[in-house]
Coordinates of C-alpha atoms and ligand atoms in Angstrom, one line a residue:
M1 CA 1.4 -10.6 -5.6
L2 CA 2.5 -12.8 -8.4
E3 CA 0.6 -10.6 -11.1
E4 CA 2.8 -7.1 -9.7
V5 CA 5.8 -9.0 -9.2
L6 CA 5.6 -10.6 -12.9
G7 CA 4.9 -6.9 -14.4
F8 CA 7.5 -5.4 -12.8
L9 CA 10.5 -7.9 -13.1
E10 CA 10.5 -8.4 -16.9
P11 CA 13.6 -9.8 -18.2
P12 CA 15.4 -7.4 -21.0
R13 CA 17.1 -10.0 -22.6
P14 CA 15.5 -13.9 -23.9
E15 CA 18.5 -15.7 -21.8
S16 CA 18.6 -13.6 -18.8
L17 CA 19.1 -14.9 -15.4
M18 CA 17.2 -14.1 -12.7
L19 CA 18.2 -14.9 -8.8
D20 CA 15.0 -16.1 -6.5
C21 CA 17.0 -15.3 -3.3
T22 CA 13.9 -16.9 -1.2
L23 CA 12.6 -19.8 -3.5
G24 CA 10.1 -22.2 -1.5
E25 CA 8.2 -24.2 -3.5
G26 CA 8.8 -22.4 -6.6
G27 CA 5.7 -20.7 -7.2
H28 CA 7.0 -17.3 -8.5
A29 CA 9.6 -19.6 -10.2
E30 CA 7.4 -22.2 -12.3
A31 CA 5.5 -18.4 -13.7
F32 CA 8.4 -17.0 -14.5
L33 CA 10.2 -19.8 -16.3
G34 CA 6.6 -20.5 -18.1
R35 CA 6.2 -17.4 -19.3
Y36 CA 10.0 -16.6 -20.5
P37 CA 11.4 -19.5 -22.8
G38 CA 14.8 -18.5 -22.4
L39 CA 15.4 -17.8 -18.5
R40 CA 17.8 -18.8 -16.7
Y41 CA 16.7 -19.4 -13.2
L42 CA 19.0 -19.2 -9.9
G43 CA 17.4 -20.7 -6.6
L44 CA 18.1 -20.3 -3.2
D45 CA 16.2 -21.6 -0.4
A46 CA 17.6 -22.5 3.3
D47 CA 15.4 -25.2 3.9
P48 CA 16.2 -28.3 2.3
E49 CA 12.0 -30.3 2.6
I50 CA 10.8 -27.0 0.7
Q51 CA 14.2 -27.2 -1.5
A52 CA 13.2 -30.9 -2.2
K53 CA 9.2 -29.9 -3.4
A54 CA 10.5 -27.3 -5.3
R55 CA 12.8 -29.4 -7.3
E56 CA 9.9 -31.5 -8.1
R57 CA 7.6 -28.8 -9.2
L58 CA 10.2 -27.1 -11.6
A59 CA 11.3 -30.9 -13.1
P60 CA 9.9 -29.6 -16.5
F61 CA 12.3 -26.8 -16.8
A62 CA 15.3 -29.1 -15.4
G63 CA 18.1 -27.6 -17.6
R64 CA 16.9 -24.0 -16.8
V65 CA 17.2 -24.2 -13.0
E66 CA 19.9 -24.5 -10.6
F67 CA 19.3 -24.9 -6.4
R68 CA 21.6 -23.6 -3.8
L69 CA 20.7 -24.5 -0.5
G70 CA 21.6 -22.4 2.6
Y71 CA 20.7 -19.0 3.9
F72 CA 20.7 -16.0 1.1
D73 CA 23.3 -13.4 2.8
E74 CA 25.7 -16.7 3.4
L75 CA 25.2 -18.1 -0.4
L76 CA 25.7 -14.5 -2.2
A77 CA 28.6 -13.6 0.1
A78 CA 30.5 -16.8 -1.3
M79 CA 29.2 -15.9 -4.8
G80 CA 32.5 -15.0 -6.7
E81 CA 34.5 -16.4 -4.1
G82 CA 37.4 -19.0 -5.0
G83 CA 37.9 -18.0 -8.8
E84 CA 34.1 -18.3 -9.6
P85 CA 32.8 -15.3 -11.3
A86 CA 29.9 -14.2 -9.3
P87 CA 26.6 -14.4 -11.2
R88 CA 25.6 -10.8 -12.7
P89 CA 21.4 -11.4 -12.6
D90 CA 18.8 -9.4 -14.7
L91 CA 16.5 -9.8 -12.3
V92 CA 16.3 -10.8 -8.3
L93 CA 13.2 -11.5 -5.8
F94 CA 13.6 -11.5 -2.1
D95 CA 10.0 -12.9 -1.1
L96 CA 10.8 -12.7 2.4
G97 CA 9.3 -14.6 5.5
V98 CA 8.4 -18.4 6.2
S99 CA 5.8 -20.4 3.7
M100 CA 2.5 -22.1 4.3
H101 CA 4.4 -25.5 4.2
H102 CA 6.2 -24.2 7.7
F103 CA 2.8 -22.9 9.0
V104 CA 0.9 -26.3 8.0
E105 CA 3.4 -29.1 7.7
A106 CA 7.1 -28.7 8.6
G107 CA 6.1 -29.9 12.1
R108 CA 8.9 -27.7 13.5
G109 CA 6.5 -25.6 16.3
F110 CA 5.9 -22.2 13.3
A111 CA 1.8 -22.2 14.1
Y112 CA 0.6 -21.5 17.7
S113 CA -2.0 -23.6 16.9
S114 CA -0.2 -26.6 16.8
D115 CA 1.4 -28.6 19.0
E116 CA 5.1 -29.0 17.8
P117 CA 8.4 -29.5 19.1
L118 CA 9.8 -25.7 18.8
D119 CA 12.4 -25.6 16.7
M120 CA 11.5 -22.6 13.8
R121 CA 14.9 -23.3 12.6
L122 CA 14.6 -22.8 8.6
S123 CA 17.7 -24.2 7.5
P124 CA 19.2 -27.7 10.1
E125 CA 22.4 -25.9 10.1
A126 CA 21.3 -22.8 12.4
P127 CA 22.5 -23.0 15.4
R128 CA 20.0 -23.1 18.0
S129 CA 16.6 -24.0 18.0
A130 CA 13.2 -21.8 19.3
A131 CA 13.3 -23.9 22.7
E132 CA 16.7 -23.6 22.6
L133 CA 16.9 -20.0 22.7
L134 CA 13.4 -20.0 25.9
A135 CA 16.0 -22.4 28.2
E136 CA 19.1 -20.5 27.8
E137 CA 18.2 -17.1 27.7
G138 CA 17.5 -14.8 30.8
E139 CA 14.0 -13.1 31.4
E140 CA 15.6 -9.6 30.2
E141 CA 16.8 -11.3 26.5
I142 CA 13.6 -13.0 26.5
A143 CA 11.7 -9.8 26.9
R144 CA 13.8 -8.2 24.6
V145 CA 13.6 -10.2 21.6
I146 CA 9.6 -10.7 21.9
F147 CA 9.2 -6.9 22.1
E148 CA 11.9 -6.0 19.0
Y149 CA 11.3 -8.8 16.6
G150 CA 7.3 -9.4 17.9
E151 CA 6.7 -5.4 18.4
E152 CA 4.5 -7.1 21.2
R153 CA 3.6 -4.8 24.7
L154 CA 3.6 -7.5 27.2
S155 CA 6.9 -8.8 26.3
R156 CA 8.0 -8.8 29.7
R157 CA 4.8 -10.4 31.1
I158 CA 5.1 -12.4 28.8
A159 CA 9.0 -13.5 29.5
R160 CA 8.2 -13.8 33.2
A161 CA 5.9 -16.1 32.4
I162 CA 8.4 -17.9 30.4
V163 CA 10.8 -18.1 32.6
E164 CA 8.1 -19.4 35.4
A165 CA 7.2 -21.9 33.7
R166 CA 10.5 -23.4 32.7
R167 CA 11.2 -24.0 36.2
S168 CA 9.1 -26.9 36.2
G169 CA 10.0 -28.3 32.9
P170 CA 11.5 -27.1 29.5
V171 CA 9.1 -24.9 27.2
A172 CA 9.7 -27.1 24.4
T173 CA 6.4 -27.7 22.0
S174 CA 4.6 -24.6 20.4
G175 CA 1.5 -25.8 22.4
R176 CA 3.2 -25.4 25.8
L177 CA 4.4 -22.3 24.4
A178 CA 0.8 -21.1 23.2
E179 CA -0.9 -21.8 26.2
L180 CA 1.6 -20.1 29.0
V181 CA 1.2 -17.1 26.5
R182 CA -2.5 -16.9 26.4
A183 CA -2.6 -18.0 30.3
A184 CA -0.1 -14.7 30.9
V185 CA -2.1 -12.0 29.1
P186 CA -5.0 -10.2 30.7
P187 CA -8.6 -11.5 29.5
S188 CA -9.1 -8.4 27.4
Y189 CA -6.2 -9.3 25.4
R190 CA -7.4 -13.1 24.5
H191 CA -10.3 -12.1 22.7
G192 CA -8.4 -9.5 20.4
R193 CA -8.2 -9.7 16.6
I194 CA -5.4 -12.4 16.8
H195 CA -4.4 -15.2 18.9
P196 CA -2.4 -13.4 22.2
A197 CA 0.5 -15.8 20.9
T198 CA 1.0 -14.5 17.6
R199 CA 3.4 -11.8 18.0
T200 CA 5.6 -14.1 20.2
F201 CA 5.5 -16.7 17.8
Q202 CA 6.9 -14.6 15.3
A203 CA 9.7 -13.0 17.3
L204 CA 11.0 -16.5 17.7
R205 CA 10.9 -17.3 14.6
I206 CA 12.9 -14.0 13.5
A207 CA 15.4 -14.0 16.3
V208 CA 16.2 -17.9 15.4
N209 CA 17.1 -18.1 12.1
D210 CA 18.2 -14.1 12.4
E211 CA 16.0 -12.7 9.6
L212 CA 16.4 -9.3 10.1
G213 CA 20.6 -9.7 10.0
R214 CA 20.1 -11.7 6.7
A215 CA 17.6 -10.0 5.3
E216 CA 19.9 -6.8 5.6
R217 CA 23.2 -8.5 4.7
G218 CA 21.6 -10.4 1.7
I219 CA 19.7 -7.5 -0.1
A220 CA 22.9 -5.5 -0.3
R221 CA 24.7 -8.0 -1.4
A222 CA 22.2 -9.0 -4.2
A223 CA 22.1 -5.4 -5.2
G224 CA 26.1 -5.1 -5.8
L225 CA 25.8 -8.6 -8.1
L226 CA 22.6 -7.1 -10.0
A227 CA 23.4 -6.8 -13.6
P228 CA 23.4 -3.1 -14.8
G229 CA 19.8 -2.3 -15.8
G230 CA 18.9 -5.0 -13.7
T231 CA 15.8 -5.1 -11.7
M232 CA 15.0 -6.2 -8.0
A233 CA 11.8 -6.7 -6.1
V234 CA 11.8 -7.4 -2.4
I235 CA 8.4 -8.4 -0.7
S236 CA 7.9 -8.1 3.0
F237 CA 5.7 -9.2 5.3
H238 CA 6.1 -6.9 8.4
S239 CA 6.9 -3.6 9.5
L240 CA 10.4 -4.8 10.7
E241 CA 11.0 -6.1 7.4
D242 CA 9.9 -4.0 4.9
R243 CA 11.4 -0.7 7.0
I244 CA 15.2 -2.5 6.5
V245 CA 14.3 -2.8 2.8
K246 CA 12.8 0.8 2.3
R247 CA 15.7 2.2 4.1
L248 CA 18.2 -0.1 1.9
F249 CA 16.7 0.9 -1.2
R250 CA 16.9 4.8 -0.4
A251 CA 20.4 4.7 1.0
L252 CA 21.5 2.9 -2.8
A253 CA 19.5 5.3 -4.8
G254 CA 21.4 8.1 -2.7
K255 CA 18.0 9.5 -1.0
A256 CA 18.0 10.9 2.1
I257 CA 16.9 8.5 5.0
P258 CA 13.7 10.0 7.0
G259 CA 14.7 10.3 10.4
S260 CA 12.2 7.9 11.9
I261 CA 14.0 5.1 10.1
P262 CA 17.3 4.1 12.0
G263 CA 20.4 3.5 10.3
P264 CA 21.8 0.2 8.9
A265 CA 22.9 -2.1 11.4
E266 CA 26.1 -2.5 9.1
P267 CA 27.2 0.1 6.9
I268 CA 26.0 -1.1 3.4
P269 CA 28.7 -3.7 1.5
Q270 CA 30.5 -2.4 -1.3
V271 CA 30.1 -4.9 -4.0
G272 CA 32.5 -4.0 -7.0
G273 CA 31.4 -0.6 -6.4
A274 CA 27.3 -0.9 -5.7
G275 CA 26.8 1.0 -8.7
S276 CA 23.7 3.6 -8.7
F277 CA 20.3 2.9 -8.7
E278 CA 16.9 4.2 -8.8
L279 CA 13.7 3.8 -7.1
V280 CA 11.0 2.2 -9.0
T281 CA 8.3 2.3 -6.4
K282 CA 8.0 5.0 -4.5
K283 CA 5.9 4.1 -2.5
P284 CA 5.5 0.2 -1.5
V285 CA 2.7 -2.0 -3.7
E286 CA 0.2 -3.7 -1.7
P287 CA -1.8 -6.5 -2.7
S288 CA -5.2 -5.6 -4.6
G289 CA -8.8 -6.0 -2.5
E290 CA -9.6 -9.0 -4.8
E291 CA -6.3 -10.7 -3.4
A292 CA -6.3 -9.8 -0.1
A293 CA -10.0 -11.2 0.5
R294 CA -9.0 -14.2 -1.8
N295 CA -6.0 -14.9 0.6
P296 CA -5.8 -13.4 4.1
A297 CA -2.1 -14.4 4.3
S298 CA -1.2 -11.5 1.7
R299 CA -2.6 -9.0 4.0
S300 CA 0.4 -7.3 5.3
A301 CA 2.3 -8.0 1.9
K302 CA 4.4 -5.0 0.7
L303 CA 6.6 -5.2 -2.5
R304 CA 9.1 -2.4 -3.8
V305 CA 11.5 -2.6 -6.3
I306 CA 14.5 -0.9 -7.1
R307 CA 16.5 -0.6 -10.4
K308 CA 20.2 -0.5 -11.3
L309 CA 21.4 2.2 -13.4
G310 CA 24.9 1.3 -13.9
D311 CA 27.8 -0.6 -12.3
D312 CA 30.1 2.1 -10.9
V313 CA 28.9 5.4 -11.9
A314 CA 28.4 6.5 -8.2
A315 CA 30.5 5.6 -5.3
G316 CA 27.7 6.9 -3.1
P317 CA 25.2 4.7 -1.6
A318 CA 27.5 2.6 -0.1
G319 CA 27.2 3.4 3.8
A320 CA 25.0 6.5 2.3
G321 CA 22.2 5.5 5.0
R322 CA 22.7 7.3 8.5
R323 CA 24.0 5.6 11.4
Ligands
LIG1 C1 7.3 -16.8 1.3 S1 7.8 -17.7 1.2 C2 8.8 -18.0 -0.8 C3 7.4 -18.6 -1.5 C4 8.3 -18.5 -2.9 N1 8.2 -17.4 -3.6 C5 7.1 -18.7 -3.9 O1 6.5 -19.0 -4.9 O2 6.9 -20.6 -3.4 C6 9.8 -17.9 1.8 C7 11.1 -18.8 1.3 O3 12.3 -18.1 1.6 C8 12.7 -19.1 2.7 N2 13.9 -17.9 3.3 C9 13.8 -17.1 4.3 N3 14.7 -16.8 4.4 C10 15.4 -17.3 4.3 C11 17.1 -16.5 4.3 N4 17.6 -15.9 5.2 N5 17.8 -17.6 3.2 C12 17.4 -18.5 2.7 N6 16.0 -18.8 2.4 C13 15.0 -18.1 3.4 C14 12.1 -19.9 3.7 O4 12.4 -20.9 3.6 C15 11.1 -19.9 2.4 O5 10.8 -21.2 1.7

């Protein structure tokens, strides 16, 4: 959704600062830096391998790009601490989730179609791998993770199969996990539109990297840092993420949160007064039919955009979400 993002995020000044919380391989960064010759860019990513790729790709823009390595919620929380002034970006972008690099090249077991160590950590600093989670947790907790983060209705059956399988040796590779999920589900499920292990893999990745908690804390913190008049765009890839973005944006804009959306896990952090916001997109923007056909991985993407009207104008948004 590059064109859509470019359309919504227009720098208000030639030397505006853009904060890209999920720099990845630098695809969005390259497009923005190429289009706006005065734009300054701050790119965050948890993954050192992917950051090295972005550094190479963005070398032509040296002097205008700064890189920070770490989980974005932690990096954003530390900004403005220790006497350093916090950046006040005019533009903020979150393109949540993982990149093709993780599925195809990383060798960390993100894909059910490969046989690699079952790691799934975006950052080597993350406390434990997916294999360790499956070795250490009980059947109940494994089922909860698969149900909540994978929205997998056969979570109990899959968790039972994992716990039985680990008695004969650790579930330590993506190949072994994919095979045992396949064997655990009924034959009808094996011939569905997606591989039967798709949801289980998504769930583990989310749990290992605390993706939902980090998204919630990171987006809230970035909203506080955003300069008055600034715009923030968030692209999510599954309904769990989109629900978080929708809820946070509505709370920031002082709108009622629909009953179908659960309240925030934590109160929305107040950062020097979160300020007042307006929703730029009332409904999420989805990829065009042409883009979805060209890039099937983009099919489930949803883009939401919010604008900050001013700092401290309304104290309301913080904690405005239902608990
Ligand atoms: C979908 S990719 C971004 C692609 C990027 N917009 C581009 O154009 O190349 C998401 C990136 O965010 C990173 N990421 C995901 N969650 C993160 C988090 N909580 N903190 C920091 N980086 C994160 C991943 O490592 C991945 O590189």
